[in-house]
Amino acid sequence: MVGLETDAERLTEAALGLAAESGWQQVSLAAVAQRAGVSLVSAYEAFPDKRALFDGIIGRIDRRVLFDGPAAAEDSPRDRLFEILMRRFDALQADRAGVVAILRGLPLDPLAALAAAPALARSVAWILEAAGLSAQGIVGFVRVKAIALVYLAALRVWLNDDSPDMARTMAMVDRGLREAEGFARRCPFLAHTPGDAGVTESPGAALPPNGAAADSIAGGAS
């Protein structure tokens, strides 16, 4: 398993480099394997198709976001979400040229586009968990949808944000989270639920832990 993980990391790095150079549409699995110095058999074991390769690239970003652990529990939920979301943009920034090329090429790649929705749901669920907010059940389903909208709005800004400190992106994340916080205040059942950091009981405790709606958006990414 260690060797496979190493191959996967090499392959995703190679794919990002090739995408930056020639665009995502021009990236082939054979070229990725050659660039990574990985045999075709090992490349197949790691990523049998381009959809799986795209999913692996998203996983690479997710791991970077989660590497530093959860946000500080003493901070407010909005501050914790802001920290984790900006960690994600820092991770994207590290591979900016390749990520931008992939995002711009997605509409022309049906396989990767199919992987995008469940991968986004999985990533946002982990963002919530790292921020100390449960992504389970009906409350989690609504939270995933809301934070996904915040993230996608900021992602559109990030694509054209050339500032070294990502000031425009940070402003959009902050704005989106404030709007989401306002919505949550109008829907008290969204504010706290078992599974949140420091929460043991809440009005949402009667909700089922894993609703069908949550399975459709988060479970499909597994």
PDB file of C-alpha atoms in Angstrom:
ATOM      1  CA  MET A   1       0.000   0.000   0.000  1.00  0.00           C
ATOM      2  CA  VAL A   2       2.839   2.425   0.712  1.00  0.00           C
ATOM      3  CA  GLY A   3       4.208   1.961  -2.804  1.00  0.00           C
ATOM      4  CA  LEU A   4       0.768   2.494  -4.316  1.00  0.00           C
ATOM      5  CA  GLU A   5       0.290   5.684  -2.335  1.00  0.00           C
ATOM      6  CA  THR A   6       3.679   6.948  -3.501  1.00  0.00           C
ATOM      7  CA  ASP A   7       2.809   6.136  -7.106  1.00  0.00           C
ATOM      8  CA  ALA A   8      -0.533   7.905  -6.734  1.00  0.00           C
ATOM      9  CA  GLU A   9       1.147  11.044  -5.444  1.00  0.00           C
ATOM     10  CA  ARG A  10       3.663  11.001  -8.277  1.00  0.00           C
ATOM     11  CA  LEU A  11       0.897  10.509 -10.818  1.00  0.00           C
ATOM     12  CA  THR A  12      -1.259  13.354  -9.537  1.00  0.00           C
ATOM     13  CA  GLU A  13       1.740  15.677  -9.465  1.00  0.00           C
ATOM     14  CA  ALA A  14       2.623  14.691 -13.029  1.00  0.00           C
ATOM     15  CA  ALA A  15      -0.969  15.203 -14.158  1.00  0.00           C
ATOM     16  CA  LEU A  16      -1.048  18.698 -12.689  1.00  0.00           C
ATOM     17  CA  GLY A  17       2.211  19.560 -14.434  1.00  0.00           C
ATOM     18  CA  LEU A  18       1.016  18.275 -17.799  1.00  0.00           C
ATOM     19  CA  ALA A  19      -2.321  20.064 -17.433  1.00  0.00           C
ATOM     20  CA  ALA A  20      -0.503  23.333 -16.730  1.00  0.00           C
ATOM     21  CA  GLU A  21       1.626  22.868 -19.842  1.00  0.00           C
ATOM     22  CA  SER A  22      -0.913  21.709 -22.403  1.00  0.00           C
ATOM     23  CA  GLY A  23      -4.401  21.772 -20.875  1.00  0.00           C
ATOM     24  CA  TRP A  24      -6.431  19.039 -19.215  1.00  0.00           C
ATOM     25  CA  GLN A  25      -7.904  17.807 -22.503  1.00  0.00           C
ATOM     26  CA  GLN A  26      -4.448  16.898 -23.770  1.00  0.00           C
ATOM     27  CA  VAL A  27      -3.467  14.920 -20.667  1.00  0.00           C
ATOM     28  CA  SER A  28      -3.372  11.167 -21.309  1.00  0.00           C
ATOM     29  CA  LEU A  29      -2.897   8.439 -18.734  1.00  0.00           C
ATOM     30  CA  ALA A  30       0.129   7.094 -20.604  1.00  0.00           C
ATOM     31  CA  ALA A  31       1.766  10.528 -20.648  1.00  0.00           C
ATOM     32  CA  VAL A  32       1.088  10.950 -16.933  1.00  0.00           C
ATOM     33  CA  ALA A  33       2.681   7.581 -16.184  1.00  0.00           C
ATOM     34  CA  GLN A  34       5.717   8.440 -18.297  1.00  0.00           C
ATOM     35  CA  ARG A  35       6.151  11.842 -16.635  1.00  0.00           C
ATOM     36  CA  ALA A  36       5.778  10.275 -13.188  1.00  0.00           C
ATOM     37  CA  GLY A  37       8.232   7.468 -13.932  1.00  0.00           C
ATOM     38  CA  VAL A  38       5.567   4.909 -13.080  1.00  0.00           C
ATOM     39  CA  SER A  39       4.818   1.728 -15.030  1.00  0.00           C
ATOM     40  CA  LEU A  40       1.524   1.479 -16.888  1.00  0.00           C
ATOM     41  CA  VAL A  41       0.465  -1.382 -14.619  1.00  0.00           C
ATOM     42  CA  SER A  42       1.114   0.691 -11.490  1.00  0.00           C
ATOM     43  CA  ALA A  43      -0.642   3.675 -13.066  1.00  0.00           C
ATOM     44  CA  TYR A  44      -3.658   1.485 -13.817  1.00  0.00           C
ATOM     45  CA  GLU A  45      -3.725   0.173 -10.253  1.00  0.00           C
ATOM     46  CA  ALA A  46      -3.734   3.724  -8.916  1.00  0.00           C
ATOM     47  CA  PHE A  47      -6.034   5.362 -11.466  1.00  0.00           C
ATOM     48  CA  PRO A  48      -7.745   3.078 -14.003  1.00  0.00           C
ATOM     49  CA  ASP A  49      -9.287   5.980 -15.905  1.00  0.00           C
ATOM     50  CA  LYS A  50      -9.134   9.751 -16.149  1.00  0.00           C
ATOM     51  CA  ARG A  51     -12.125  10.165 -13.880  1.00  0.00           C
ATOM     52  CA  ALA A  52     -10.222   8.319 -11.148  1.00  0.00           C
ATOM     53  CA  LEU A  53      -7.178  10.502 -11.821  1.00  0.00           C
ATOM     54  CA  PHE A  54      -9.282  13.635 -11.373  1.00  0.00           C
ATOM     55  CA  ASP A  55     -10.653  12.214  -8.130  1.00  0.00           C
ATOM     56  CA  GLY A  56      -7.087  11.515  -7.022  1.00  0.00           C
ATOM     57  CA  ILE A  57      -6.107  15.128  -7.648  1.00  0.00           C
ATOM     58  CA  ILE A  58      -9.023  16.295  -5.489  1.00  0.00           C
ATOM     59  CA  GLY A  59      -7.928  13.818  -2.806  1.00  0.00           C
ATOM     60  CA  ARG A  60      -4.416  15.296  -2.928  1.00  0.00           C
ATOM     61  CA  ILE A  61      -5.908  18.718  -2.166  1.00  0.00           C
ATOM     62  CA  ASP A  62      -8.147  17.306   0.577  1.00  0.00           C
ATOM     63  CA  ARG A  63      -5.161  15.707   2.328  1.00  0.00           C
ATOM     64  CA  ARG A  64      -3.285  19.005   2.326  1.00  0.00           C
ATOM     65  CA  VAL A  65      -6.279  20.736   3.885  1.00  0.00           C
ATOM     66  CA  LEU A  66      -6.575  18.122   6.622  1.00  0.00           C
ATOM     67  CA  PHE A  67      -2.854  17.752   7.334  1.00  0.00           C
ATOM     68  CA  ASP A  68      -2.814  20.413  10.072  1.00  0.00           C
ATOM     69  CA  GLY A  69      -5.785  18.862  11.859  1.00  0.00           C
ATOM     70  CA  PRO A  70      -9.031  20.499  12.982  1.00  0.00           C
ATOM     71  CA  ALA A  71      -9.511  24.204  13.522  1.00  0.00           C
ATOM     72  CA  ALA A  72      -9.232  25.566  17.068  1.00  0.00           C
ATOM     73  CA  ALA A  73     -12.369  24.566  18.994  1.00  0.00           C
ATOM     74  CA  GLU A  74     -12.475  27.863  20.899  1.00  0.00           C
ATOM     75  CA  ASP A  75     -13.046  29.868  17.703  1.00  0.00           C
ATOM     76  CA  SER A  76     -16.533  30.601  16.390  1.00  0.00           C
ATOM     77  CA  PRO A  77     -17.987  28.241  13.757  1.00  0.00           C
ATOM     78  CA  ARG A  78     -17.632  30.961  11.102  1.00  0.00           C
ATOM     79  CA  ASP A  79     -13.983  31.561  12.010  1.00  0.00           C
ATOM     80  CA  ARG A  80     -13.282  27.828  11.945  1.00  0.00           C
ATOM     81  CA  LEU A  81     -14.880  27.467   8.534  1.00  0.00           C
ATOM     82  CA  PHE A  82     -12.959  30.479   7.271  1.00  0.00           C
ATOM     83  CA  GLU A  83      -9.677  28.924   8.413  1.00  0.00           C
ATOM     84  CA  ILE A  84     -10.367  25.576   6.738  1.00  0.00           C
ATOM     85  CA  LEU A  85     -11.656  27.113   3.513  1.00  0.00           C
ATOM     86  CA  MET A  86      -8.579  29.315   3.248  1.00  0.00           C
ATOM     87  CA  ARG A  87      -6.406  26.260   3.875  1.00  0.00           C
ATOM     88  CA  ARG A  88      -8.074  24.782   0.817  1.00  0.00           C
ATOM     89  CA  PHE A  89      -7.320  27.828  -1.298  1.00  0.00           C
ATOM     90  CA  ASP A  90      -3.723  27.709  -0.061  1.00  0.00           C
ATOM     91  CA  ALA A  91      -3.605  24.095  -1.257  1.00  0.00           C
ATOM     92  CA  LEU A  92      -5.074  25.073  -4.622  1.00  0.00           C
ATOM     93  CA  GLN A  93      -2.612  27.942  -4.898  1.00  0.00           C
ATOM     94  CA  ALA A  94       0.321  25.540  -4.502  1.00  0.00           C
ATOM     95  CA  ASP A  95      -0.703  23.866  -7.782  1.00  0.00           C
ATOM     96  CA  ARG A  96      -2.400  26.905  -9.281  1.00  0.00           C
ATOM     97  CA  ALA A  97      -1.453  26.525 -12.949  1.00  0.00           C
ATOM     98  CA  GLY A  98      -2.486  22.884 -13.096  1.00  0.00           C
ATOM     99  CA  VAL A  99      -5.676  23.358 -11.087  1.00  0.00           C
ATOM    100  CA  VAL A 100      -6.793  26.303 -13.224  1.00  0.00           C
ATOM    101  CA  ALA A 101      -6.156  24.287 -16.392  1.00  0.00           C
ATOM    102  CA  ILE A 102      -8.200  21.380 -15.049  1.00  0.00           C
ATOM    103  CA  LEU A 103     -11.103  23.555 -13.924  1.00  0.00           C
ATOM    104  CA  ARG A 104     -11.235  25.330 -17.268  1.00  0.00           C
ATOM    105  CA  GLY A 105     -11.109  21.985 -19.081  1.00  0.00           C
ATOM    106  CA  LEU A 106     -13.821  20.262 -17.037  1.00  0.00           C
ATOM    107  CA  PRO A 107     -16.741  21.252 -19.302  1.00  0.00           C
ATOM    108  CA  LEU A 108     -15.003  19.391 -22.152  1.00  0.00           C
ATOM    109  CA  ASP A 109     -14.253  16.232 -20.133  1.00  0.00           C
ATOM    110  CA  PRO A 110     -17.438  14.251 -19.365  1.00  0.00           C
ATOM    111  CA  LEU A 111     -15.655  11.661 -17.198  1.00  0.00           C
ATOM    112  CA  ALA A 112     -14.028  14.236 -14.940  1.00  0.00           C
ATOM    113  CA  ALA A 113     -17.229  16.262 -14.859  1.00  0.00           C
ATOM    114  CA  LEU A 114     -19.076  13.175 -13.574  1.00  0.00           C
ATOM    115  CA  ALA A 115     -16.539  12.883 -10.759  1.00  0.00           C
ATOM    116  CA  ALA A 116     -16.741  16.567  -9.850  1.00  0.00           C
ATOM    117  CA  ALA A 117     -20.070  16.611  -7.978  1.00  0.00           C
ATOM    118  CA  PRO A 118     -19.427  13.708  -5.573  1.00  0.00           C
ATOM    119  CA  ALA A 119     -15.832  14.858  -5.086  1.00  0.00           C
ATOM    120  CA  LEU A 120     -17.068  18.345  -4.161  1.00  0.00           C
ATOM    121  CA  ALA A 121     -19.573  16.913  -1.681  1.00  0.00           C
ATOM    122  CA  ARG A 122     -16.868  14.765  -0.081  1.00  0.00           C
ATOM    123  CA  SER A 123     -14.447  17.692   0.150  1.00  0.00           C
ATOM    124  CA  VAL A 124     -17.035  20.005   1.701  1.00  0.00           C
ATOM    125  CA  ALA A 125     -18.085  17.324   4.192  1.00  0.00           C
ATOM    126  CA  TRP A 126     -14.454  17.095   5.349  1.00  0.00           C
ATOM    127  CA  ILE A 127     -14.213  20.897   5.491  1.00  0.00           C
ATOM    128  CA  LEU A 128     -17.178  20.884   7.865  1.00  0.00           C
ATOM    129  CA  GLU A 129     -15.730  18.068   9.971  1.00  0.00           C
ATOM    130  CA  ALA A 130     -12.353  19.832  10.212  1.00  0.00           C
ATOM    131  CA  ALA A 131     -14.230  22.930  11.359  1.00  0.00           C
ATOM    132  CA  GLY A 132     -15.914  20.935  14.130  1.00  0.00           C
ATOM    133  CA  LEU A 133     -19.309  20.857  12.413  1.00  0.00           C
ATOM    134  CA  SER A 134     -21.083  17.600  11.687  1.00  0.00           C
ATOM    135  CA  ALA A 135     -21.770  16.765   8.052  1.00  0.00           C
ATOM    136  CA  GLN A 136     -24.138  13.903   8.963  1.00  0.00           C
ATOM    137  CA  GLY A 137     -27.895  13.612   8.632  1.00  0.00           C
ATOM    138  CA  ILE A 138     -30.326  16.151   7.232  1.00  0.00           C
ATOM    139  CA  VAL A 139     -28.594  19.043   8.995  1.00  0.00           C
ATOM    140  CA  GLY A 140     -25.298  17.924   7.505  1.00  0.00           C
ATOM    141  CA  PHE A 141     -26.888  17.680   4.060  1.00  0.00           C
ATOM    142  CA  VAL A 142     -28.045  21.303   4.257  1.00  0.00           C
ATOM    143  CA  ARG A 143     -24.658  22.411   5.592  1.00  0.00           C
ATOM    144  CA  VAL A 144     -22.813  20.649   2.763  1.00  0.00           C
ATOM    145  CA  LYS A 145     -25.028  22.359   0.196  1.00  0.00           C
ATOM    146  CA  ALA A 146     -24.582  25.778   1.821  1.00  0.00           C
ATOM    147  CA  ILE A 147     -20.800  25.606   2.225  1.00  0.00           C
ATOM    148  CA  ALA A 148     -20.447  24.171  -1.280  1.00  0.00           C
ATOM    149  CA  LEU A 149     -22.141  27.319  -2.591  1.00  0.00           C
ATOM    150  CA  VAL A 150     -19.794  29.502  -0.537  1.00  0.00           C
ATOM    151  CA  TYR A 151     -16.782  27.574  -1.809  1.00  0.00           C
ATOM    152  CA  LEU A 152     -17.844  27.622  -5.469  1.00  0.00           C
ATOM    153  CA  ALA A 153     -18.515  31.364  -5.374  1.00  0.00           C
ATOM    154  CA  ALA A 154     -15.052  31.944  -3.904  1.00  0.00           C
ATOM    155  CA  LEU A 155     -13.512  29.495  -6.389  1.00  0.00           C
ATOM    156  CA  ARG A 156     -14.815  31.573  -9.296  1.00  0.00           C
ATOM    157  CA  VAL A 157     -13.119  34.612  -7.775  1.00  0.00           C
ATOM    158  CA  TRP A 158      -9.910  32.662  -7.106  1.00  0.00           C
ATOM    159  CA  LEU A 159      -9.637  31.679 -10.770  1.00  0.00           C
ATOM    160  CA  ASN A 160      -9.022  35.337 -11.609  1.00  0.00           C
ATOM    161  CA  ASP A 161      -7.358  36.431  -8.360  1.00  0.00           C
ATOM    162  CA  ASP A 162      -3.698  37.060  -9.167  1.00  0.00           C
ATOM    163  CA  SER A 163      -2.907  38.837  -5.895  1.00  0.00           C
ATOM    164  CA  PRO A 164      -0.186  37.116  -3.805  1.00  0.00           C
ATOM    165  CA  ASP A 165      -2.346  37.187  -0.662  1.00  0.00           C
ATOM    166  CA  MET A 166      -5.578  36.102  -2.421  1.00  0.00           C
ATOM    167  CA  ALA A 167      -7.281  39.187  -0.978  1.00  0.00           C
ATOM    168  CA  ARG A 168     -10.296  39.019  -3.290  1.00  0.00           C
ATOM    169  CA  THR A 169     -10.764  35.336  -2.585  1.00  0.00           C
ATOM    170  CA  MET A 170     -10.563  35.894   1.171  1.00  0.00           C
ATOM    171  CA  ALA A 171     -13.141  38.664   0.919  1.00  0.00           C
ATOM    172  CA  MET A 172     -15.535  36.407  -0.988  1.00  0.00           C
ATOM    173  CA  VAL A 173     -15.109  33.568   1.523  1.00  0.00           C
ATOM    174  CA  ASP A 174     -15.802  35.977   4.387  1.00  0.00           C
ATOM    175  CA  ARG A 175     -18.844  37.416   2.627  1.00  0.00           C
ATOM    176  CA  GLY A 176     -20.250  33.989   1.822  1.00  0.00           C
ATOM    177  CA  LEU A 177     -19.787  32.713   5.362  1.00  0.00           C
ATOM    178  CA  ARG A 178     -21.478  35.780   6.828  1.00  0.00           C
ATOM    179  CA  GLU A 179     -24.454  35.193   4.548  1.00  0.00           C
ATOM    180  CA  ALA A 180     -24.538  31.510   5.488  1.00  0.00           C
ATOM    181  CA  GLU A 181     -24.329  32.434   9.174  1.00  0.00           C
ATOM    182  CA  GLY A 182     -27.305  34.755   8.746  1.00  0.00           C
ATOM    183  CA  PHE A 183     -29.273  31.944   7.122  1.00  0.00           C
ATOM    184  CA  ALA A 184     -28.368  29.557   9.957  1.00  0.00           C
ATOM    185  CA  ARG A 185     -29.607  32.062  12.531  1.00  0.00           C
ATOM    186  CA  ARG A 186     -32.980  32.095  10.798  1.00  0.00           C
ATOM    187  CA  CYS A 187     -33.035  28.276  10.928  1.00  0.00           C
ATOM    188  CA  PRO A 188     -32.091  27.386  14.536  1.00  0.00           C
ATOM    189  CA  PHE A 189     -32.001  23.637  13.869  1.00  0.00           C
ATOM    190  CA  LEU A 190     -28.921  24.249  11.694  1.00  0.00           C
ATOM    191  CA  ALA A 191     -26.948  26.006  14.410  1.00  0.00           C
ATOM    192  CA  HIS A 192     -25.960  22.996  16.529  1.00  0.00           C
ATOM    193  CA  THR A 193     -26.313  19.257  16.221  1.00  0.00           C
ATOM    194  CA  PRO A 194     -24.728  16.232  17.912  1.00  0.00           C
ATOM    195  CA  GLY A 195     -21.344  15.726  16.324  1.00  0.00           C
ATOM    196  CA  ASP A 196     -20.464  19.418  16.409  1.00  0.00           C
ATOM    197  CA  ALA A 197     -17.436  20.351  18.502  1.00  0.00           C
ATOM    198  CA  GLY A 198     -18.542  20.653  22.127  1.00  0.00           C
ATOM    199  CA  VAL A 199     -22.187  19.751  21.427  1.00  0.00           C
ATOM    200  CA  THR A 200     -23.869  16.748  23.026  1.00  0.00           C
ATOM    201  CA  GLU A 201     -27.559  17.644  22.671  1.00  0.00           C
ATOM    202  CA  SER A 202     -29.553  19.885  20.372  1.00  0.00           C
ATOM    203  CA  PRO A 203     -33.041  20.269  18.888  1.00  0.00           C
ATOM    204  CA  GLY A 204     -31.668  18.329  15.907  1.00  0.00           C
ATOM    205  CA  ALA A 205     -30.943  15.267  18.046  1.00  0.00           C
ATOM    206  CA  ALA A 206     -34.197  13.652  16.933  1.00  0.00           C
ATOM    207  CA  LEU A 207     -33.121  13.785  13.305  1.00  0.00           C
ATOM    208  CA  PRO A 208     -31.876  10.518  11.771  1.00  0.00           C
ATOM    209  CA  PRO A 209     -28.062  10.312  11.729  1.00  0.00           C
ATOM    210  CA  ASN A 210     -27.882   9.332   8.071  1.00  0.00           C
ATOM    211  CA  GLY A 211     -30.753  10.485   5.872  1.00  0.00           C
ATOM    212  CA  ALA A 212     -31.233   9.380   2.280  1.00  0.00           C
ATOM    213  CA  ALA A 213     -30.602  12.928   1.130  1.00  0.00           C
ATOM    214  CA  ALA A 214     -27.239  12.986   2.854  1.00  0.00           C
ATOM    215  CA  ASP A 215     -26.355   9.624   1.327  1.00  0.00           C
ATOM    216  CA  SER A 216     -27.065  10.954  -2.149  1.00  0.00           C
ATOM    217  CA  ILE A 217     -24.632  13.838  -1.869  1.00  0.00           C
ATOM    218  CA  ALA A 218     -21.968  12.557   0.501  1.00  0.00           C
ATOM    219  CA  GLY A 219     -22.183   8.791   0.312  1.00  0.00           C
ATOM    220  CA  GLY A 220     -21.880   8.832  -3.454  1.00  0.00           C
ATOM    221  CA  ALA A 221     -18.353  10.174  -3.119  1.00  0.00           C
ATOM    222  CA  SER A 222     -17.038   7.122  -1.269  1.00  0.00           C
TER     223      SER A 222
END
